[in-house]
PDB file of C-alpha atoms in Angstrom:
ATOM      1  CA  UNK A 255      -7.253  -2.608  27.323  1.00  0.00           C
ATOM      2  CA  UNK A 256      -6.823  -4.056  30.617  1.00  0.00           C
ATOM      3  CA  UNK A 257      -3.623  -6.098  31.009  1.00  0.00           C
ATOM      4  CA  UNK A 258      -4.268  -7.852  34.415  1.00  0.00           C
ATOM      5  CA  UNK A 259      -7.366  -9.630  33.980  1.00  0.00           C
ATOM      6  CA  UNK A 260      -8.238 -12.545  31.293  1.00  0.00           C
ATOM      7  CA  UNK A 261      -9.158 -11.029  28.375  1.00  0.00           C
ATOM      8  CA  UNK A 262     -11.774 -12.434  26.252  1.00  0.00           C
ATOM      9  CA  UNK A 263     -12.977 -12.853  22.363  1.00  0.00           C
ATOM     10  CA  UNK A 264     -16.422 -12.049  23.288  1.00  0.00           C
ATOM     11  CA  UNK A 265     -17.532 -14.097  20.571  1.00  0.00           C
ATOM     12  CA  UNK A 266     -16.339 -17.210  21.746  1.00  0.00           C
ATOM     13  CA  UNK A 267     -15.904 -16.297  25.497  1.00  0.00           C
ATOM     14  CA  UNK A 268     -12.289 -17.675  25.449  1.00  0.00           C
ATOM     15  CA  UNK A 269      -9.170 -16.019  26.889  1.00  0.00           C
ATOM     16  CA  UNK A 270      -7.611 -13.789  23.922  1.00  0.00           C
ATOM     17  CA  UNK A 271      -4.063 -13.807  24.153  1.00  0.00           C
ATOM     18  CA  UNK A 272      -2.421  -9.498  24.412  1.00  0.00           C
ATOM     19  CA  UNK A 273      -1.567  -8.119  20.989  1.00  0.00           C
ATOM     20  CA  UNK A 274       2.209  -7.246  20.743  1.00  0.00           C
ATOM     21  CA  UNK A 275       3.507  -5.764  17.567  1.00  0.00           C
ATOM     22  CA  UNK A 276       6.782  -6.037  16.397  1.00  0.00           C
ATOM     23  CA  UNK A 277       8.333  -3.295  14.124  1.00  0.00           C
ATOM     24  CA  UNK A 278      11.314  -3.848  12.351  1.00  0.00           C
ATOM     25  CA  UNK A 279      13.181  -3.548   9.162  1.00  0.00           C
ATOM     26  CA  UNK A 280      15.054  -6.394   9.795  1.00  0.00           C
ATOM     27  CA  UNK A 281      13.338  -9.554   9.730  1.00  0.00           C
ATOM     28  CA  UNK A 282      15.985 -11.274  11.879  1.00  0.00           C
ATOM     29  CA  UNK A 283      15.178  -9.233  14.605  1.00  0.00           C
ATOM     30  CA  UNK A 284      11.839  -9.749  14.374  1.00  0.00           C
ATOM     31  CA  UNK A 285      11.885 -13.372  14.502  1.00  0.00           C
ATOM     32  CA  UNK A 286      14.070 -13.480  17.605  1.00  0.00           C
ATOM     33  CA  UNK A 287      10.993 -10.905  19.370  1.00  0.00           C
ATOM     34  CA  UNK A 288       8.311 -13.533  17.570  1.00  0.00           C
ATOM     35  CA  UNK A 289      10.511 -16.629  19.310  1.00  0.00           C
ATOM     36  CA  UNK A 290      10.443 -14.600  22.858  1.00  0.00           C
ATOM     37  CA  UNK A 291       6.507 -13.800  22.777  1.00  0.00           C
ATOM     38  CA  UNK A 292       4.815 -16.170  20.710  1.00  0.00           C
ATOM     39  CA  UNK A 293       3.851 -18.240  23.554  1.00  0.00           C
ATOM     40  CA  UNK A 294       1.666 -15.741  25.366  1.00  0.00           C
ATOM     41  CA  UNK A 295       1.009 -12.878  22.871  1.00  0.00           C
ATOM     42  CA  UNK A 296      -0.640 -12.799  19.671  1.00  0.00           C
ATOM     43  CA  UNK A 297       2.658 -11.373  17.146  1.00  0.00           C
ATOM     44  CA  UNK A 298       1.878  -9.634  14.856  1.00  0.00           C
ATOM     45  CA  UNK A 299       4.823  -7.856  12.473  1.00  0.00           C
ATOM     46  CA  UNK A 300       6.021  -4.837  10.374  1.00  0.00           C
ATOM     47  CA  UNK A 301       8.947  -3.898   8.764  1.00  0.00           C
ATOM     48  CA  UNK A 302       8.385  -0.735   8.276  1.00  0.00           C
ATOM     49  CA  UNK A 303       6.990   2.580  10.134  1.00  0.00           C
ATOM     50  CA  UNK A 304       4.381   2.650   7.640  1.00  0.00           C
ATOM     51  CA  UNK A 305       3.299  -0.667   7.593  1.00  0.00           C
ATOM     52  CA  UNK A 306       2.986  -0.296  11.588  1.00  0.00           C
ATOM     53  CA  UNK A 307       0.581   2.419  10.928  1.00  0.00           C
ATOM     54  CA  UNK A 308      -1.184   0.921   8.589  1.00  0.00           C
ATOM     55  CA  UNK A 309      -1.785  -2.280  11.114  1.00  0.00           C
ATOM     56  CA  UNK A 310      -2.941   0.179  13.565  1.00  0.00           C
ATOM     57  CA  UNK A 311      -5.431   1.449  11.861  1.00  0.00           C
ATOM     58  CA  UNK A 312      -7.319  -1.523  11.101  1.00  0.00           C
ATOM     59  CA  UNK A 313      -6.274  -3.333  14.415  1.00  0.00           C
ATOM     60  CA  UNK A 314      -4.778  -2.096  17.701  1.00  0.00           C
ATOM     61  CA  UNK A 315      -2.631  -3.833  19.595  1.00  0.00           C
ATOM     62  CA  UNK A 316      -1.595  -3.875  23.305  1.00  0.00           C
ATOM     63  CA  UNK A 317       1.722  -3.204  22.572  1.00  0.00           C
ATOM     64  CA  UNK A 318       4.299  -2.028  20.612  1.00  0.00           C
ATOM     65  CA  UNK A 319       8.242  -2.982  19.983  1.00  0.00           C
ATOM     66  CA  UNK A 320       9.448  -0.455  17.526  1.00  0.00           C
ATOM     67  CA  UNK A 321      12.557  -0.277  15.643  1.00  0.00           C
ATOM     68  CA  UNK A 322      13.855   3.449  15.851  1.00  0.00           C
ATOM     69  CA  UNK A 323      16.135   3.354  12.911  1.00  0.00           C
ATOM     70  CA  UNK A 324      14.219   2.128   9.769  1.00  0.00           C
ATOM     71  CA  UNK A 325      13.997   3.162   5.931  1.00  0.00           C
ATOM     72  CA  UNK A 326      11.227   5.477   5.323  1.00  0.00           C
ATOM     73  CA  UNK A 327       9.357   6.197   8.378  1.00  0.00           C
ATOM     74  CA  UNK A 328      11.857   6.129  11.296  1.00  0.00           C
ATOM     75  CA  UNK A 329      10.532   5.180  14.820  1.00  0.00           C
ATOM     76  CA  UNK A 330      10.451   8.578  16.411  1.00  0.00           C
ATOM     77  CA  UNK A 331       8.206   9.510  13.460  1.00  0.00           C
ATOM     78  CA  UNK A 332       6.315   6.902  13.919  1.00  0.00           C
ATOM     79  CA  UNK A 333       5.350   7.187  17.603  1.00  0.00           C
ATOM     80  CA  UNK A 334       4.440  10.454  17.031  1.00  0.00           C
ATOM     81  CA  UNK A 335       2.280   9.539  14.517  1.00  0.00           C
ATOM     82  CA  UNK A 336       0.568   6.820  16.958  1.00  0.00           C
ATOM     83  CA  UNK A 337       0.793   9.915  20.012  1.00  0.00           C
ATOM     84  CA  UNK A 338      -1.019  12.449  17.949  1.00  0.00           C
ATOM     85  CA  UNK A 339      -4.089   9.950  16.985  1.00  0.00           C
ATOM     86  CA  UNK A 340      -6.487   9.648  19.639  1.00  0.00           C
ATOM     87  CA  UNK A 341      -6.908   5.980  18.565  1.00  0.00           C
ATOM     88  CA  UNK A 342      -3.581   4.790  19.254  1.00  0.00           C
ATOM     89  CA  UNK A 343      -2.350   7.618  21.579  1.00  0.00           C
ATOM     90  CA  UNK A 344      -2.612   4.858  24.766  1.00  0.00           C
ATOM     91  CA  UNK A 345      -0.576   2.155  23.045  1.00  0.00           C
ATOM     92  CA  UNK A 346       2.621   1.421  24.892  1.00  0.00           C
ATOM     93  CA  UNK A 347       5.418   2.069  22.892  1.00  0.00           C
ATOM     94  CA  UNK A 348       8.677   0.289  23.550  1.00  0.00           C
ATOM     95  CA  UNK A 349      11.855   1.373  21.600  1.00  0.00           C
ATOM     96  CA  UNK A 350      14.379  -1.864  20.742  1.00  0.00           C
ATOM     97  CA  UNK A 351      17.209  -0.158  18.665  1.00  0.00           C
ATOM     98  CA  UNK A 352      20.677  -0.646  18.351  1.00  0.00           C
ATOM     99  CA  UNK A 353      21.301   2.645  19.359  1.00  0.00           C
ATOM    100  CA  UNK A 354      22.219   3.283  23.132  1.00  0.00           C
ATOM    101  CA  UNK A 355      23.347   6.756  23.973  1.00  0.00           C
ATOM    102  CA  UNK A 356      21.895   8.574  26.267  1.00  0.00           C
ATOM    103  CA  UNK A 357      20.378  11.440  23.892  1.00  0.00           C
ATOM    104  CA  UNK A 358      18.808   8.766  21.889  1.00  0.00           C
ATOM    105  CA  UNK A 359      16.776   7.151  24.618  1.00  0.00           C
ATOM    106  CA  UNK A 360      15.573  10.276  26.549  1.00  0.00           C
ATOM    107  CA  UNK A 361      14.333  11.549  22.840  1.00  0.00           C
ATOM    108  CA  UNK A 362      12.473   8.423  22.491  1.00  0.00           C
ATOM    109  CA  UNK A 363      10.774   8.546  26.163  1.00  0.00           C
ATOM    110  CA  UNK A 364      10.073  12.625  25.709  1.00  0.00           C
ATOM    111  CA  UNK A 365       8.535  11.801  22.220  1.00  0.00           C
ATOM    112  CA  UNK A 366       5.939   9.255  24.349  1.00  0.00           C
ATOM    113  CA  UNK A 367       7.270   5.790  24.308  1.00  0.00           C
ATOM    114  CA  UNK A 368       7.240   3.772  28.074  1.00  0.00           C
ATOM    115  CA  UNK A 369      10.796   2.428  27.744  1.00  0.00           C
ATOM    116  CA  UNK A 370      13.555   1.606  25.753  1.00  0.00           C
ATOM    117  CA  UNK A 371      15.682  -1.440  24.947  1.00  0.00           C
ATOM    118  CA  UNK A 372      19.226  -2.093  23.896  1.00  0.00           C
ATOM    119  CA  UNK A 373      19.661  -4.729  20.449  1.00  0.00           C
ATOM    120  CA  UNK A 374      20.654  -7.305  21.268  1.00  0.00           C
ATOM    121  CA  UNK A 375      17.779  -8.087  22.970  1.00  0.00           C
ATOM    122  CA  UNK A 376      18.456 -10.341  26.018  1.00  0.00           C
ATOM    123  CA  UNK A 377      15.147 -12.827  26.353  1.00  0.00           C
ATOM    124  CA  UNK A 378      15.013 -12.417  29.905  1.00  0.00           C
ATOM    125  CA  UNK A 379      15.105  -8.520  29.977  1.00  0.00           C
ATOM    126  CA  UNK A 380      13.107  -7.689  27.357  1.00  0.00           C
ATOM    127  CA  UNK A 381      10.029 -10.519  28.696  1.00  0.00           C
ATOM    128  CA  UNK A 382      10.585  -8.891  32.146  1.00  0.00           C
ATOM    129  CA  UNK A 383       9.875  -4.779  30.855  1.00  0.00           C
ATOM    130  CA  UNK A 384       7.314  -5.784  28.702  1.00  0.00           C
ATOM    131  CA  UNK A 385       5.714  -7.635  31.427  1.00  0.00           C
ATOM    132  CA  UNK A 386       6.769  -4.431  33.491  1.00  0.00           C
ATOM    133  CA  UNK A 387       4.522  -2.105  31.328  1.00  0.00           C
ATOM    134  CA  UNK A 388       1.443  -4.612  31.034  1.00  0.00           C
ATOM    135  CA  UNK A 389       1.108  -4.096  35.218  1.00  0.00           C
ATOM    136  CA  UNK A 390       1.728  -0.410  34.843  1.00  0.00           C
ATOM    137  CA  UNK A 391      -1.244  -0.245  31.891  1.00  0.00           C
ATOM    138  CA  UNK A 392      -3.225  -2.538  34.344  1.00  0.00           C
ATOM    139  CA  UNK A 393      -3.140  -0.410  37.029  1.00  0.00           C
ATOM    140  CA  UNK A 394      -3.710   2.430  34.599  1.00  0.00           C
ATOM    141  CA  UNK A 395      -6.721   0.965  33.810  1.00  0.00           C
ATOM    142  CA  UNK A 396      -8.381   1.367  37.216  1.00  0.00           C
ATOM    143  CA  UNK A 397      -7.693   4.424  37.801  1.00  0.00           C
ATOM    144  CA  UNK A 398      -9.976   7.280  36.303  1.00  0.00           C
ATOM    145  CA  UNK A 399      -7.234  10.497  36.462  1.00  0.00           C
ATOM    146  CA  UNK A 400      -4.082   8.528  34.996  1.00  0.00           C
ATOM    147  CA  UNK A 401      -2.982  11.066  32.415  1.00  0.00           C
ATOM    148  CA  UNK A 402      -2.350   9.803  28.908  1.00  0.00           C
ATOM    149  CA  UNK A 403       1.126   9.795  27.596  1.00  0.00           C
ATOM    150  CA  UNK A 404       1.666  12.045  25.413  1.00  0.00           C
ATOM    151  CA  UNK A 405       5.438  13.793  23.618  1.00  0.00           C
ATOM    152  CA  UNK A 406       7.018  16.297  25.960  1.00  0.00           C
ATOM    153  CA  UNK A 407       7.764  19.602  23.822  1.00  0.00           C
ATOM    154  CA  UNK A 408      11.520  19.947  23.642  1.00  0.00           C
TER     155      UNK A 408
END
């Protein structure tokens, strides 16, 4: 998917706003992501690792906010999950957790996600890395040797 041009519904031939899914066991959390994005990204959410996957596999978005701690499938488990398929292994992954020590965010970037976000979220910080990753992915997207990310073995 290429995040710096227009991207269209080819059926219509009208801009198609990026997919961002939001992953969360807390719904209030996920309505203060939806408030942030809902102007310029098509939100869809999940609260819960497997309902994530399931959305993936039917639809894949351009993006991904994911919860790390959550009942059931925990984020970590889920990322490797998306990592392993060859379908999803190029979605971003962006960890928002409550969590923010050190050993929990370098686990989360080794395990494949592109960056990872204190709760609470602060609007203007979380707008400005997601933003951050759609130029990376663009200029991913142009090049033909950019190496997939993929977990780093312990």
């Amino acid at each position: 998917m290429k995040w710096g041009t227009v991207l269209l519904d080819m059926t219509h031939q009208t801009p198609r706003k990026p997919v961002l899914l939001v992953v969360d066991d807390q719904p209030s959390n996920i309505q203060v992501l939806h408030q942030i994005f809902k102007t310029d990204h098509e939100v869809f959410m999940a609260t819960s690792g497997e309902q994530a996957l399931t959305f993936c596999a039917t639809q894949l978005p351009d993006l991904i906010l994911l919860d790390v701690i959550m009942p059931g499938l925990n984020g970590h488990q889920v990322c490797v999950k998306l990592k392993s398929d060859p379908r999803t292994q190029d979605i971003p992954v962006i960890f928002v957790t409550g969590h923010s020590n050190p050993e929990d965010e370098s686990e989360g970037l080794r395990l494949g996600a592109v960056d990872f976000i204190s709760k609470p979220v602060n609007a203007a910080t979380v707008r400005a890395r997601v933003n951050c990753v759609r130029r990376c992915w663009s200029c991913a997207s142009r090049r033909t040797t950019w190496p997939t990310v993929r977990p780093v073995p312990p």
